[in-house]
Amino acid sequence: MEFDTWEPAYEAVLADFGFDRAGDEAARDWLAERAEPFEMHRLDPLADARVAVAGGAASLADELDACREADAVVAASAAADVCREAGVAVDLMVTDLDKTPATAVQLTREGTPVAVAAHGDNRPALEQYVPRMDPEWVLATTQAAPRGPVVNFGGFTDGDRAAFLADEAGAAALSFPGWALDDPTVDAMKRRKLRWAERLLYWLERRRGERFDLLEGRREALTLDWL
């Protein structure tokens, strides 16, 4: 994903939520000054692999067999804890540090990559937890323009960003245990974010030439206005 391709989607997200681009860029710049260039070969376990993109819905506990049967697991935020507690290895955690940040710290110290997203409203979490991480295992990301060691492979929420990262790493196929696009337990903001995750995943499957089971029965209602 090149930023020129991603930017129209990013601008559509900013317009929809009223987010401040300058805030995203300030957080990105803070991270850029502290991150090290990430060696992408550390994501080789995802290449040509059947990758489970584990989401944080309550259903994940009942869908862990899909993670066990996959070749590799990319966990969005707190899904990493659910997997690890069940004995399922995580090959990459994707997080903006709003949940289970201590797990992100621990994984880097164990030599597991963690993709850390910098955006306008998580600067305090970045400042608290990034200095505690092993920098060699931190993949610094942004939803704004990339800068220095901070990259942008596409995606908005932890979950769809995890899918875009798996795609960037060369995954052969993606599955989505622990996802609930119509989760009734989340608040209004999270529901809006899930709508965006759904649209972005639809875009990703079209780019990949793959059909995600997660989107069955939903595609007809989805639009990609930024294309």
CSV table of C-alpha atoms in Angstrom, one decimal:
chain,number,residue,atom,x,y,z
A,1,MET,CA,0.0,0.0,0.0
A,2,GLU,CA,1.5,3.3,-1.1
A,3,PHE,CA,0.4,6.4,0.8
A,4,ASP,CA,-0.9,8.1,-2.4
A,5,THR,CA,-3.3,5.2,-2.7
A,6,TRP,CA,-4.2,5.2,1.0
A,7,GLU,CA,-4.6,9.0,1.5
A,8,PRO,CA,-8.1,9.4,0.0
A,9,ALA,CA,-9.4,6.8,2.4
A,10,TYR,CA,-7.6,8.5,5.2
A,11,GLU,CA,-9.1,11.8,4.3
A,12,ALA,CA,-12.5,10.3,4.2
A,13,VAL,CA,-12.0,8.9,7.7
A,14,LEU,CA,-10.9,12.3,9.0
A,15,ALA,CA,-13.9,14.0,7.5
A,16,ASP,CA,-16.3,11.4,8.9
A,17,PHE,CA,-15.0,11.5,12.4
A,18,GLY,CA,-13.8,15.1,12.5
A,19,PHE,CA,-10.3,13.9,13.6
A,20,ASP,CA,-7.4,16.3,13.5
A,21,ARG,CA,-4.7,15.4,10.9
A,22,ALA,CA,-2.2,17.6,12.7
A,23,GLY,CA,-2.7,15.6,15.8
A,24,ASP,CA,-2.0,12.3,13.9
A,25,GLU,CA,1.2,13.9,12.5
A,26,ALA,CA,2.4,15.2,15.8
A,27,ALA,CA,2.0,11.7,17.4
A,28,ARG,CA,3.7,10.2,14.3
A,29,ASP,CA,6.6,12.6,14.6
A,30,TRP,CA,7.1,11.8,18.3
A,31,LEU,CA,7.2,8.1,17.5
A,32,ALA,CA,9.6,8.7,14.5
A,33,GLU,CA,12.1,10.3,16.8
A,34,ARG,CA,12.2,7.2,19.0
A,35,ALA,CA,11.6,4.3,16.8
A,36,GLU,CA,14.1,2.2,14.9
A,37,PRO,CA,13.7,1.0,11.3
A,38,PHE,CA,11.9,-2.3,11.5
A,39,GLU,CA,13.4,-5.3,9.7
A,40,MET,CA,10.5,-6.7,7.7
A,41,HIS,CA,12.0,-10.1,7.5
A,42,ARG,CA,10.7,-10.5,11.1
A,43,LEU,CA,7.3,-10.9,9.5
A,44,ASP,CA,8.4,-13.8,7.3
A,45,PRO,CA,6.2,-16.2,9.2
A,46,LEU,CA,3.3,-14.5,7.5
A,47,ALA,CA,4.6,-14.8,4.0
A,48,ASP,CA,2.7,-17.3,1.8
A,49,ALA,CA,0.8,-18.3,5.0
A,50,ARG,CA,-2.8,-18.9,6.0
A,51,VAL,CA,-3.1,-16.0,8.5
A,52,ALA,CA,-5.7,-15.7,11.2
A,53,VAL,CA,-6.4,-12.1,11.9
A,54,ALA,CA,-7.7,-12.4,15.5
A,55,GLY,CA,-10.2,-9.8,16.6
A,56,GLY,CA,-11.2,-8.7,20.0
A,57,ALA,CA,-14.9,-9.8,20.1
A,58,ALA,CA,-16.0,-12.1,22.9
A,59,SER,CA,-16.5,-14.9,20.3
A,60,LEU,CA,-12.8,-15.3,19.9
A,61,ALA,CA,-12.7,-17.7,22.9
A,62,ASP,CA,-15.0,-20.0,21.0
A,63,GLU,CA,-13.1,-19.6,17.7
A,64,LEU,CA,-9.5,-20.3,18.8
A,65,ASP,CA,-9.4,-23.5,16.7
A,66,ALA,CA,-9.3,-21.2,13.6
A,67,CYS,CA,-6.2,-19.7,15.1
A,68,ARG,CA,-4.6,-23.0,15.9
A,69,GLU,CA,-5.3,-24.3,12.4
A,70,ALA,CA,-3.8,-21.2,10.7
A,71,ASP,CA,-0.1,-21.0,9.8
A,72,ALA,CA,0.3,-17.7,11.6
A,73,VAL,CA,-1.7,-15.4,13.9
A,74,VAL,CA,-1.9,-11.6,13.8
A,75,ALA,CA,-3.7,-10.4,16.9
A,76,ALA,CA,-5.5,-7.1,17.2
A,77,SER,CA,-5.0,-5.5,20.6
A,78,ALA,CA,-6.5,-7.6,23.4
A,79,ALA,CA,-6.9,-10.6,21.2
A,80,ALA,CA,-3.3,-11.3,21.9
A,81,ASP,CA,-4.1,-12.0,25.5
A,82,VAL,CA,-6.9,-14.3,24.7
A,83,CYS,CA,-4.7,-16.3,22.3
A,84,ARG,CA,-1.7,-16.5,24.6
A,85,GLU,CA,-3.8,-17.5,27.6
A,86,ALA,CA,-5.1,-20.4,25.5
A,87,GLY,CA,-1.6,-21.5,24.4
A,88,VAL,CA,-1.9,-20.0,20.9
A,89,ALA,CA,1.2,-18.3,19.7
A,90,VAL,CA,0.9,-14.8,18.3
A,91,ASP,CA,3.2,-13.9,15.4
A,92,LEU,CA,2.4,-10.2,15.4
A,93,MET,CA,0.3,-7.9,17.7
A,94,VAL,CA,-1.3,-4.8,16.3
A,95,THR,CA,-2.2,-2.1,18.8
A,96,ASP,CA,-2.6,1.6,19.5
A,97,LEU,CA,-2.0,0.7,23.2
A,98,ASP,CA,-5.5,1.5,24.3
A,99,LYS,CA,-5.9,-2.1,25.7
A,100,THR,CA,-3.5,-4.5,27.3
A,101,PRO,CA,-0.4,-2.3,26.7
A,102,ALA,CA,1.6,-4.4,29.1
A,103,THR,CA,1.2,-7.3,26.7
A,104,ALA,CA,2.6,-5.2,23.9
A,105,VAL,CA,5.7,-4.4,26.1
A,106,GLN,CA,6.1,-8.0,27.1
A,107,LEU,CA,5.9,-9.4,23.5
A,108,THR,CA,8.6,-7.1,22.3
A,109,ARG,CA,10.9,-8.2,25.1
A,110,GLU,CA,10.2,-11.9,24.1
A,111,GLY,CA,11.1,-11.1,20.5
A,112,THR,CA,7.6,-11.0,19.0
A,113,PRO,CA,6.9,-8.0,16.7
A,114,VAL,CA,4.3,-5.5,17.8
A,115,ALA,CA,2.9,-2.9,15.3
A,116,VAL,CA,2.3,0.3,17.4
A,117,ALA,CA,0.0,2.9,15.8
A,118,ALA,CA,0.5,6.6,16.6
A,119,HIS,CA,-2.5,8.8,16.2
A,120,GLY,CA,-3.9,12.0,17.6
A,121,ASP,CA,-5.4,10.8,20.8
A,122,ASN,CA,-3.0,8.1,22.0
A,123,ARG,CA,0.1,10.3,22.6
A,124,PRO,CA,0.0,9.7,26.4
A,125,ALA,CA,0.0,5.9,25.9
A,126,LEU,CA,2.9,6.2,23.4
A,127,GLU,CA,4.9,8.2,25.9
A,128,GLN,CA,4.2,5.7,28.7
A,129,TYR,CA,4.8,2.4,27.0
A,130,VAL,CA,7.0,2.8,23.9
A,131,PRO,CA,10.1,3.6,26.0
A,132,ARG,CA,9.6,0.3,27.8
A,133,MET,CA,9.5,-1.8,24.6
A,134,ASP,CA,12.5,-3.5,22.9
A,135,PRO,CA,12.8,-1.2,19.9
A,136,GLU,CA,14.1,-3.9,17.6
A,137,TRP,CA,10.6,-5.5,17.8
A,138,VAL,CA,8.5,-2.4,17.4
A,139,LEU,CA,7.0,-1.8,14.0
A,140,ALA,CA,6.0,1.9,14.2
A,141,THR,CA,3.0,2.8,12.2
A,142,THR,CA,0.8,5.8,11.4
A,143,GLN,CA,-2.5,6.5,9.5
A,144,ALA,CA,-1.0,9.7,8.2
A,145,ALA,CA,1.9,10.0,5.8
A,146,PRO,CA,4.9,7.8,6.7
A,147,ARG,CA,8.0,9.4,8.0
A,148,GLY,CA,11.4,8.0,8.8
A,149,PRO,CA,10.9,4.6,10.5
A,150,VAL,CA,7.2,5.1,10.9
A,151,VAL,CA,5.3,3.3,8.1
A,152,ASN,CA,1.8,3.2,6.8
A,153,PHE,CA,0.5,0.0,5.1
A,154,GLY,CA,-3.1,1.0,5.4
A,155,GLY,CA,-5.9,0.5,7.9
A,156,PHE,CA,-7.7,2.5,10.5
A,157,THR,CA,-8.8,0.3,13.5
A,158,ASP,CA,-6.4,-2.2,15.1
A,159,GLY,CA,-8.3,-5.1,13.4
A,160,ASP,CA,-8.4,-3.9,9.8
A,161,ARG,CA,-4.8,-2.5,10.2
A,162,ALA,CA,-3.8,-6.1,11.2
A,163,ALA,CA,-5.3,-7.4,8.0
A,164,PHE,CA,-3.5,-4.8,5.9
A,165,LEU,CA,-0.2,-5.7,7.6
A,166,ALA,CA,-0.7,-9.4,6.9
A,167,ASP,CA,-1.3,-8.5,3.3
A,168,GLU,CA,1.8,-6.4,3.2
A,169,ALA,CA,3.8,-9.3,4.6
A,170,GLY,CA,2.6,-11.6,1.8
A,171,ALA,CA,-0.1,-13.6,3.5
A,172,ALA,CA,-1.7,-16.2,1.1
A,173,ALA,CA,-5.1,-16.2,2.7
A,174,LEU,CA,-6.8,-14.4,5.6
A,175,SER,CA,-9.4,-15.6,8.1
A,176,PHE,CA,-11.1,-13.5,10.8
A,177,PRO,CA,-11.8,-15.3,14.1
A,178,GLY,CA,-13.1,-13.2,16.9
A,179,TRP,CA,-14.7,-10.5,14.7
A,180,ALA,CA,-18.3,-9.2,15.4
A,181,LEU,CA,-19.1,-6.4,12.9
A,182,ASP,CA,-22.5,-6.1,14.5
A,183,ASP,CA,-21.4,-6.3,18.1
A,184,PRO,CA,-24.3,-5.0,20.2
A,185,THR,CA,-22.2,-4.5,23.3
A,186,VAL,CA,-20.0,-1.7,21.9
A,187,ASP,CA,-20.7,2.1,22.1
A,188,ALA,CA,-21.7,4.3,19.3
A,189,MET,CA,-18.1,5.4,18.4
A,190,LYS,CA,-17.0,1.8,18.2
A,191,ARG,CA,-19.9,0.9,16.0
A,192,ARG,CA,-18.9,3.7,13.6
A,193,LYS,CA,-15.3,2.4,13.6
A,194,LEU,CA,-16.6,-1.1,12.8
A,195,ARG,CA,-18.4,0.3,9.8
A,196,TRP,CA,-15.1,1.7,8.6
A,197,ALA,CA,-13.3,-1.6,9.3
A,198,GLU,CA,-15.9,-3.4,7.2
A,199,ARG,CA,-15.5,-1.0,4.3
A,200,LEU,CA,-11.7,-1.1,4.5
A,201,LEU,CA,-11.7,-4.9,4.5
A,202,TYR,CA,-14.0,-4.9,1.5
A,203,TRP,CA,-11.4,-2.7,-0.2
A,204,LEU,CA,-8.6,-5.1,0.9
A,205,GLU,CA,-10.3,-8.2,-0.4
A,206,ARG,CA,-10.9,-6.5,-3.8
A,207,ARG,CA,-7.2,-5.6,-3.9
A,208,ARG,CA,-6.2,-9.2,-3.0
A,209,GLY,CA,-8.7,-10.9,-5.3
A,210,GLU,CA,-9.9,-12.8,-2.2
A,211,ARG,CA,-13.3,-13.1,-0.6
A,212,PHE,CA,-13.4,-12.9,3.2
A,213,ASP,CA,-16.1,-15.0,4.9
A,214,LEU,CA,-16.5,-12.1,7.3
A,215,LEU,CA,-18.2,-10.1,4.6
A,216,GLU,CA,-20.6,-12.6,3.2
A,217,GLY,CA,-24.0,-11.1,2.8
A,218,ARG,CA,-22.7,-7.6,3.5
A,219,ARG,CA,-20.9,-6.5,0.3
A,220,GLU,CA,-24.0,-5.2,-1.5
A,221,ALA,CA,-24.4,-2.5,1.1
A,222,LEU,CA,-20.8,-1.3,1.1
A,223,THR,CA,-19.4,1.7,-0.8
A,224,LEU,CA,-15.8,2.8,-1.4
A,225,ASP,CA,-16.5,6.5,-2.0
A,226,TRP,CA,-12.8,7.4,-2.0
A,227,LEU,CA,-11.9,5.4,-5.0
